[in-house]
Amino acid sequence: MHKFLKVSLSCVAALSMASASMVVVQPGLFGTSIVAAQEGPVTLYQKYGAPHGDKSFASAVVAVQGDKIVAVDIDEYQFVEGDGWTAVPNADGEFGKAFPEGQTLISKDANSDKYSELMAEKAQATQKLSDNKQAIYDFVKGKSIDELQATVDELAGLGEDGNVSDVVSGSTLADTGGYIQLIMDTVKEGRSYEGAEGSDITLKQGLAAAHGDKSFAQVTVAMAGDTIVGSFIDEFQFVEGDGWTGVPNSDGEFGKAYPEGQTLISKIDNSEQYSKLMTEKAQSTVAYADNHKAIADAVKGKTVEEAKALAEEVKGLGEDGNVSDIVSGATLADTGNYIQAIVDVASK
């Protein structure tokens, strides 16, 4: 079981009028996918999907150099019953009050061993989830989208009696094609973030509580040695009212766990509406997505130590300081927390 890495922060007043935050980074499991031959600028692509039934949703981040995939990370989130699970950050805070009684929301990455045991009991799974996903990551790296399409077509043609591992060595997941399809869709349809140049790219991912206790954040960092070449942060929160876009499978079994009248959202996917809400509640002046782009741009190309110094500088401003004087384009009161979360994940 993984332990949270906790770092106390001195925060300026929180945008949502919450008290000072605690960054709580929860390790992911799939941080090492490397293609040494690729060089040049890195582009990160991100998208949510449902590659494995309707009881969970997935977040995919794909790093591309030129026309080749160099690294992938896919995590999935699911409500589970029972003890012994590592819950997402803020499960013991306001965020967790929305969970059904006796259930908690987990990251499958952070619970790979226990989740694999559950799948062995329920579906006779013979291989750990982490091993299956790593086999998929190893298979796709160095390939182009056209090459992956041929693989998806081949997997679709296997039928019920086909052997997935004959196509994707080391993977036994029946939904292997679904995961590869999500990787393809992420590059073709997902949001993109332009990173810095680098080689031997690795992706690191973790979860954090960087902004109060009503949400949790997924933090993904692309590294070239000790240099941050790209990053992506999104947060998940339960909201009330109409007009929101729920995470995938909100209309399926996963969504049946929601409190009546609420839905779980990605703040990035709902940046416009969430930003309007923050304008009303906390006089926010810059869109949520634009703030996080500014943060990603600020750490891009910096070493971990340089990013750490940046986080400390922002957190040292005090209530009267102007965040945008240090991080151009950012106005979030918790900007220092978000940068610290990037540093913590990059340091894993």
XYZ file of C-alpha atoms in Angstrom:
348
model
C 0.000 0.000 0.000
C 1.305 3.472 -0.842
C 1.740 6.216 1.733
C 0.835 9.837 1.038
C 3.707 12.308 0.869
C 2.540 15.331 2.882
C 4.079 18.785 2.685
C 2.745 21.625 4.847
C 2.302 24.910 3.033
C 1.863 28.520 4.023
C -0.872 29.669 1.676
C -2.390 32.926 0.667
C -6.172 33.180 0.892
C -7.693 30.411 -1.193
C -9.645 31.307 -4.297
C -12.659 29.359 -3.118
C -12.368 31.147 0.251
C -11.082 27.914 1.818
C -8.342 27.874 4.445
C -4.710 26.992 3.767
C -4.242 23.824 1.733
C -2.123 20.738 2.166
C -0.392 19.206 -0.818
C -0.871 15.453 -0.549
C 0.810 13.627 -3.389
C -0.332 10.075 -3.985
C 2.069 8.081 -6.161
C 1.012 6.596 -9.482
C 2.518 3.343 -10.659
C 3.339 3.825 -14.293
C 5.997 6.488 -14.428
C 8.631 4.951 -16.688
C 8.020 4.770 -20.417
C 11.080 5.723 -22.438
C 12.078 5.984 -26.083
C 15.695 7.103 -26.123
C 15.928 7.757 -29.864
C 13.349 10.566 -29.908
C 14.417 14.189 -29.402
C 12.911 17.645 -29.866
C 9.930 19.432 -28.295
C 7.493 17.305 -26.322
C 3.739 17.691 -26.710
C 1.458 16.364 -23.979
C -2.041 15.278 -24.974
C -4.784 14.618 -22.402
C -8.270 13.157 -22.607
C -10.826 11.322 -20.451
C -12.502 8.138 -21.595
C -14.139 4.859 -20.638
C -12.024 1.999 -22.007
C -13.215 -0.577 -19.479
C -16.966 -0.781 -18.874
C -19.150 1.783 -17.126
C -18.076 1.412 -13.482
C -15.040 3.681 -13.795
C -13.545 6.441 -15.909
C -10.019 6.878 -17.201
C -7.600 9.747 -17.663
C -4.978 9.357 -20.384
C -1.866 11.487 -20.860
C 0.301 10.819 -23.918
C 3.702 12.376 -24.612
C 4.600 12.742 -28.300
C 7.795 13.822 -30.051
C 7.550 14.296 -33.785
C 4.950 11.732 -34.843
C 5.973 9.091 -32.299
C 4.518 8.284 -28.891
C 7.296 8.356 -26.282
C 5.373 7.858 -23.029
C 1.850 7.097 -21.792
C 0.047 7.096 -18.467
C -3.544 5.953 -17.962
C -5.193 5.928 -14.549
C -8.758 4.935 -13.740
C -11.050 5.986 -10.912
C -13.718 3.762 -9.389
C -15.923 3.585 -6.293
C -15.186 0.493 -4.191
C -16.498 -1.083 -1.011
C -14.594 -2.471 1.943
C -11.441 -1.687 3.882
C -7.785 -1.608 2.941
C -8.050 0.726 -0.044
C -5.957 3.858 -0.558
C -8.564 6.536 -1.250
C -8.025 9.630 -3.378
C -6.900 12.760 -1.495
C -9.639 14.563 0.448
C -11.709 11.391 0.769
C -11.660 12.261 4.468
C -12.649 15.888 3.782
C -15.596 17.687 2.196
C -15.005 15.856 -1.075
C -15.513 12.473 0.574
C -18.833 13.485 2.117
C -20.355 12.943 -1.334
C -19.380 9.250 -1.409
C -22.072 6.602 -0.908
C -22.068 5.087 2.567
C -19.525 2.292 2.800
C -17.782 3.234 -0.463
C -14.726 5.266 -1.381
C -13.243 6.603 -4.611
C -9.878 5.133 -5.576
C -7.182 5.436 -8.186
C -6.540 2.001 -9.661
C -2.869 2.896 -10.109
C -2.480 3.484 -6.380
C -4.339 0.259 -5.567
C -2.989 -2.029 -8.273
C -2.218 -4.996 -6.010
C -5.543 -4.973 -4.168
C -7.556 -4.235 -7.309
C -5.778 -7.079 -9.107
C -6.704 -9.444 -6.265
C -10.332 -8.367 -6.642
C -10.237 -9.007 -10.381
C -8.656 -12.418 -9.822
C -11.606 -13.332 -7.593
C -14.349 -11.846 -9.765
C -13.034 -12.342 -13.294
C -10.258 -14.918 -12.962
C -7.628 -12.341 -13.933
C -4.208 -13.988 -14.117
C -1.979 -10.915 -14.250
C -1.668 -7.744 -12.195
C -3.254 -4.582 -13.573
C 0.082 -2.758 -13.384
C 1.801 -5.455 -15.455
C -0.955 -5.371 -18.069
C -0.799 -1.603 -18.411
C 2.973 -1.586 -18.588
C 2.765 -4.112 -21.430
C 0.444 -1.726 -23.285
C 2.734 1.247 -22.638
C 5.767 -0.684 -23.845
C 3.877 -1.749 -26.961
C 2.727 1.730 -28.020
C 5.914 3.702 -27.378
C 7.824 4.492 -30.536
C 4.721 3.954 -32.674
C 2.700 6.393 -34.742
C -1.085 6.750 -34.637
C -1.403 4.946 -37.986
C 0.497 1.980 -36.582
C -1.770 1.872 -33.531
C -4.886 1.905 -35.698
C -3.718 -1.298 -37.339
C -3.304 -2.851 -33.885
C -6.799 -1.831 -32.789
C -8.221 -3.354 -35.962
C -6.268 -6.561 -35.374
C -7.472 -6.820 -31.770
C -11.070 -6.214 -32.836
C -10.782 -9.106 -35.262
C -9.637 -11.611 -32.658
C -13.113 -12.536 -31.481
C -13.919 -14.168 -28.139
C -11.495 -17.035 -28.648
C -8.542 -14.880 -29.694
C -5.462 -14.338 -27.529
C -4.758 -10.662 -26.865
C -1.133 -11.368 -25.942
C -0.520 -12.685 -29.450
C -0.933 -9.071 -30.609
C 0.209 -7.067 -27.563
C 2.880 -9.110 -25.836
C 2.401 -9.328 -22.079
C -1.153 -7.978 -21.970
C -4.069 -10.210 -21.016
C -6.729 -7.520 -20.547
C -9.827 -8.185 -22.629
C -10.122 -4.415 -23.106
C -6.565 -3.965 -24.384
C -8.008 -2.586 -27.616
C -10.059 -0.084 -25.620
C -6.972 1.272 -23.876
C -5.050 1.586 -27.138
C -8.077 3.269 -28.726
C -8.099 5.786 -25.860
C -4.404 6.488 -26.454
C -5.145 7.129 -30.136
C -8.170 9.307 -29.360
C -6.138 11.300 -26.854
C -3.579 12.273 -29.493
C -6.178 12.912 -32.201
C -8.892 14.623 -30.131
C -7.472 15.573 -26.727
C -6.279 18.927 -25.467
C -2.606 19.589 -26.121
C 0.172 21.269 -24.152
C 3.406 22.305 -25.815
C 6.431 21.348 -23.760
C 10.157 21.934 -23.903
C 12.793 19.954 -25.770
C 14.337 16.871 -24.231
C 15.239 13.245 -24.727
C 14.659 10.023 -22.778
C 11.246 11.281 -21.683
C 9.520 9.793 -18.642
C 6.015 10.484 -17.348
C 5.371 10.710 -13.619
C 1.901 10.977 -12.134
C 0.445 11.500 -8.680
C -2.616 12.824 -6.892
C -2.711 15.865 -4.642
C -4.908 18.139 -2.552
C -3.619 21.542 -3.593
C -6.792 23.625 -3.248
C -8.854 23.051 -0.126
C -10.721 19.839 0.664
C -13.597 19.928 -1.829
C -11.632 18.409 -4.719
C -8.519 16.458 -5.584
C -5.955 16.973 -8.314
C -4.290 14.697 -10.826
C -0.754 15.889 -11.558
C 1.255 14.599 -14.521
C 4.836 15.677 -15.201
C 7.008 14.902 -18.229
C 10.693 14.705 -17.318
C 13.959 14.681 -19.254
C 16.525 13.822 -16.617
C 15.943 16.307 -13.786
C 14.270 18.858 -16.083
C 10.509 19.370 -16.270
C 9.636 19.475 -19.967
C 5.848 19.532 -19.544
C 3.082 19.198 -16.972
C -0.668 18.867 -16.690
C -2.959 19.447 -13.692
C -6.697 18.907 -13.468
C -9.022 18.680 -10.480
C -12.195 16.712 -9.834
C -15.073 18.085 -7.780
C -18.748 17.346 -7.137
C -21.005 20.197 -8.279
C -24.713 20.949 -8.214
C -26.935 22.332 -10.935
C -27.303 22.022 -14.683
C -24.971 22.758 -17.566
C -21.986 20.783 -16.294
C -20.194 18.063 -18.269
C -19.674 15.060 -16.007
C -16.695 12.737 -16.247
C -17.176 9.716 -18.552
C -19.697 7.156 -17.267
C -21.544 9.747 -15.208
C -24.610 8.366 -16.981
C -23.572 4.757 -16.242
C -22.941 2.621 -13.170
C -20.206 4.983 -12.012
C -22.644 7.893 -11.856
C -25.136 5.961 -9.734
C -22.816 6.615 -6.788
C -23.314 10.384 -7.033
C -25.422 12.241 -4.462
C -28.797 13.279 -5.843
C -28.503 16.478 -7.838
C -24.700 16.393 -8.034
C -22.174 15.249 -10.610
C -18.415 14.703 -10.616
C -16.641 17.022 -13.037
C -13.218 17.750 -14.434
C -12.535 21.430 -13.847
C -10.535 21.658 -17.074
C -13.403 20.169 -19.091
C -15.727 22.688 -17.422
C -13.310 25.599 -17.327
C -15.759 28.176 -18.672
C -18.605 27.364 -16.272
C -16.309 26.737 -13.306
C -14.549 30.051 -13.953
C -17.904 31.863 -13.935
C -18.677 30.241 -10.588
C -15.331 31.376 -9.188
C -15.915 34.890 -10.514
C -19.176 35.018 -8.572
C -17.786 33.468 -5.380
C -14.213 34.756 -5.271
C -13.934 37.529 -7.881
C -11.652 35.432 -10.101
C -10.505 37.311 -13.203
C -8.687 34.630 -15.249
C -10.201 31.380 -16.550
C -9.270 28.194 -14.702
C -7.690 26.563 -17.771
C -5.684 29.708 -18.550
C -4.334 29.778 -14.994
C -3.092 26.216 -15.280
C -1.526 26.869 -18.676
C 0.359 29.762 -17.091
C 1.572 27.467 -14.301
C 2.668 24.799 -16.798
C 4.515 27.431 -18.838
C 6.232 28.745 -15.704
C 7.767 25.390 -14.743
C 8.506 24.203 -18.289
C 12.224 23.894 -18.889
C 13.102 24.255 -15.205
C 14.948 21.714 -13.113
C 13.150 20.303 -10.097
C 15.239 22.525 -7.803
C 14.397 25.612 -9.861
C 10.683 24.762 -9.757
C 10.933 24.204 -6.004
C 12.458 27.652 -5.581
C 9.645 29.110 -7.696
C 7.012 27.462 -5.485
C 8.671 28.834 -2.359
C 8.854 32.320 -3.862
C 5.144 32.295 -4.705
C 4.160 30.919 -1.308
C 6.255 33.604 0.374
C 4.302 36.483 -1.157
C 1.821 36.901 1.670
C -1.759 38.111 1.369
C -0.826 41.398 -0.293
C 1.472 39.878 -2.907
C 0.616 39.577 -6.597
C 1.028 36.031 -7.919
C 1.214 37.220 -11.528
C 4.355 39.225 -10.727
C 6.123 35.857 -10.410
C 4.028 33.522 -12.575
C 2.897 35.550 -15.561
C -0.774 35.013 -16.341
C -1.613 33.172 -13.106
C -3.971 34.651 -10.518
C -4.924 31.589 -8.450
C -4.237 32.093 -4.749
C -3.056 28.478 -4.579
C -0.573 28.830 -7.456
C 2.257 27.982 -5.057
C 0.464 24.810 -4.003
C 0.024 23.680 -7.608
C 3.704 24.273 -8.389
C 4.641 22.409 -5.205
C 2.483 19.472 -6.337
C 4.354 19.412 -9.660
C 7.655 19.448 -7.763
C 6.548 16.623 -5.462
C 5.503 14.408 -8.368
C 8.650 15.253 -10.350
C 10.749 14.329 -7.312
C 9.305 10.814 -6.961
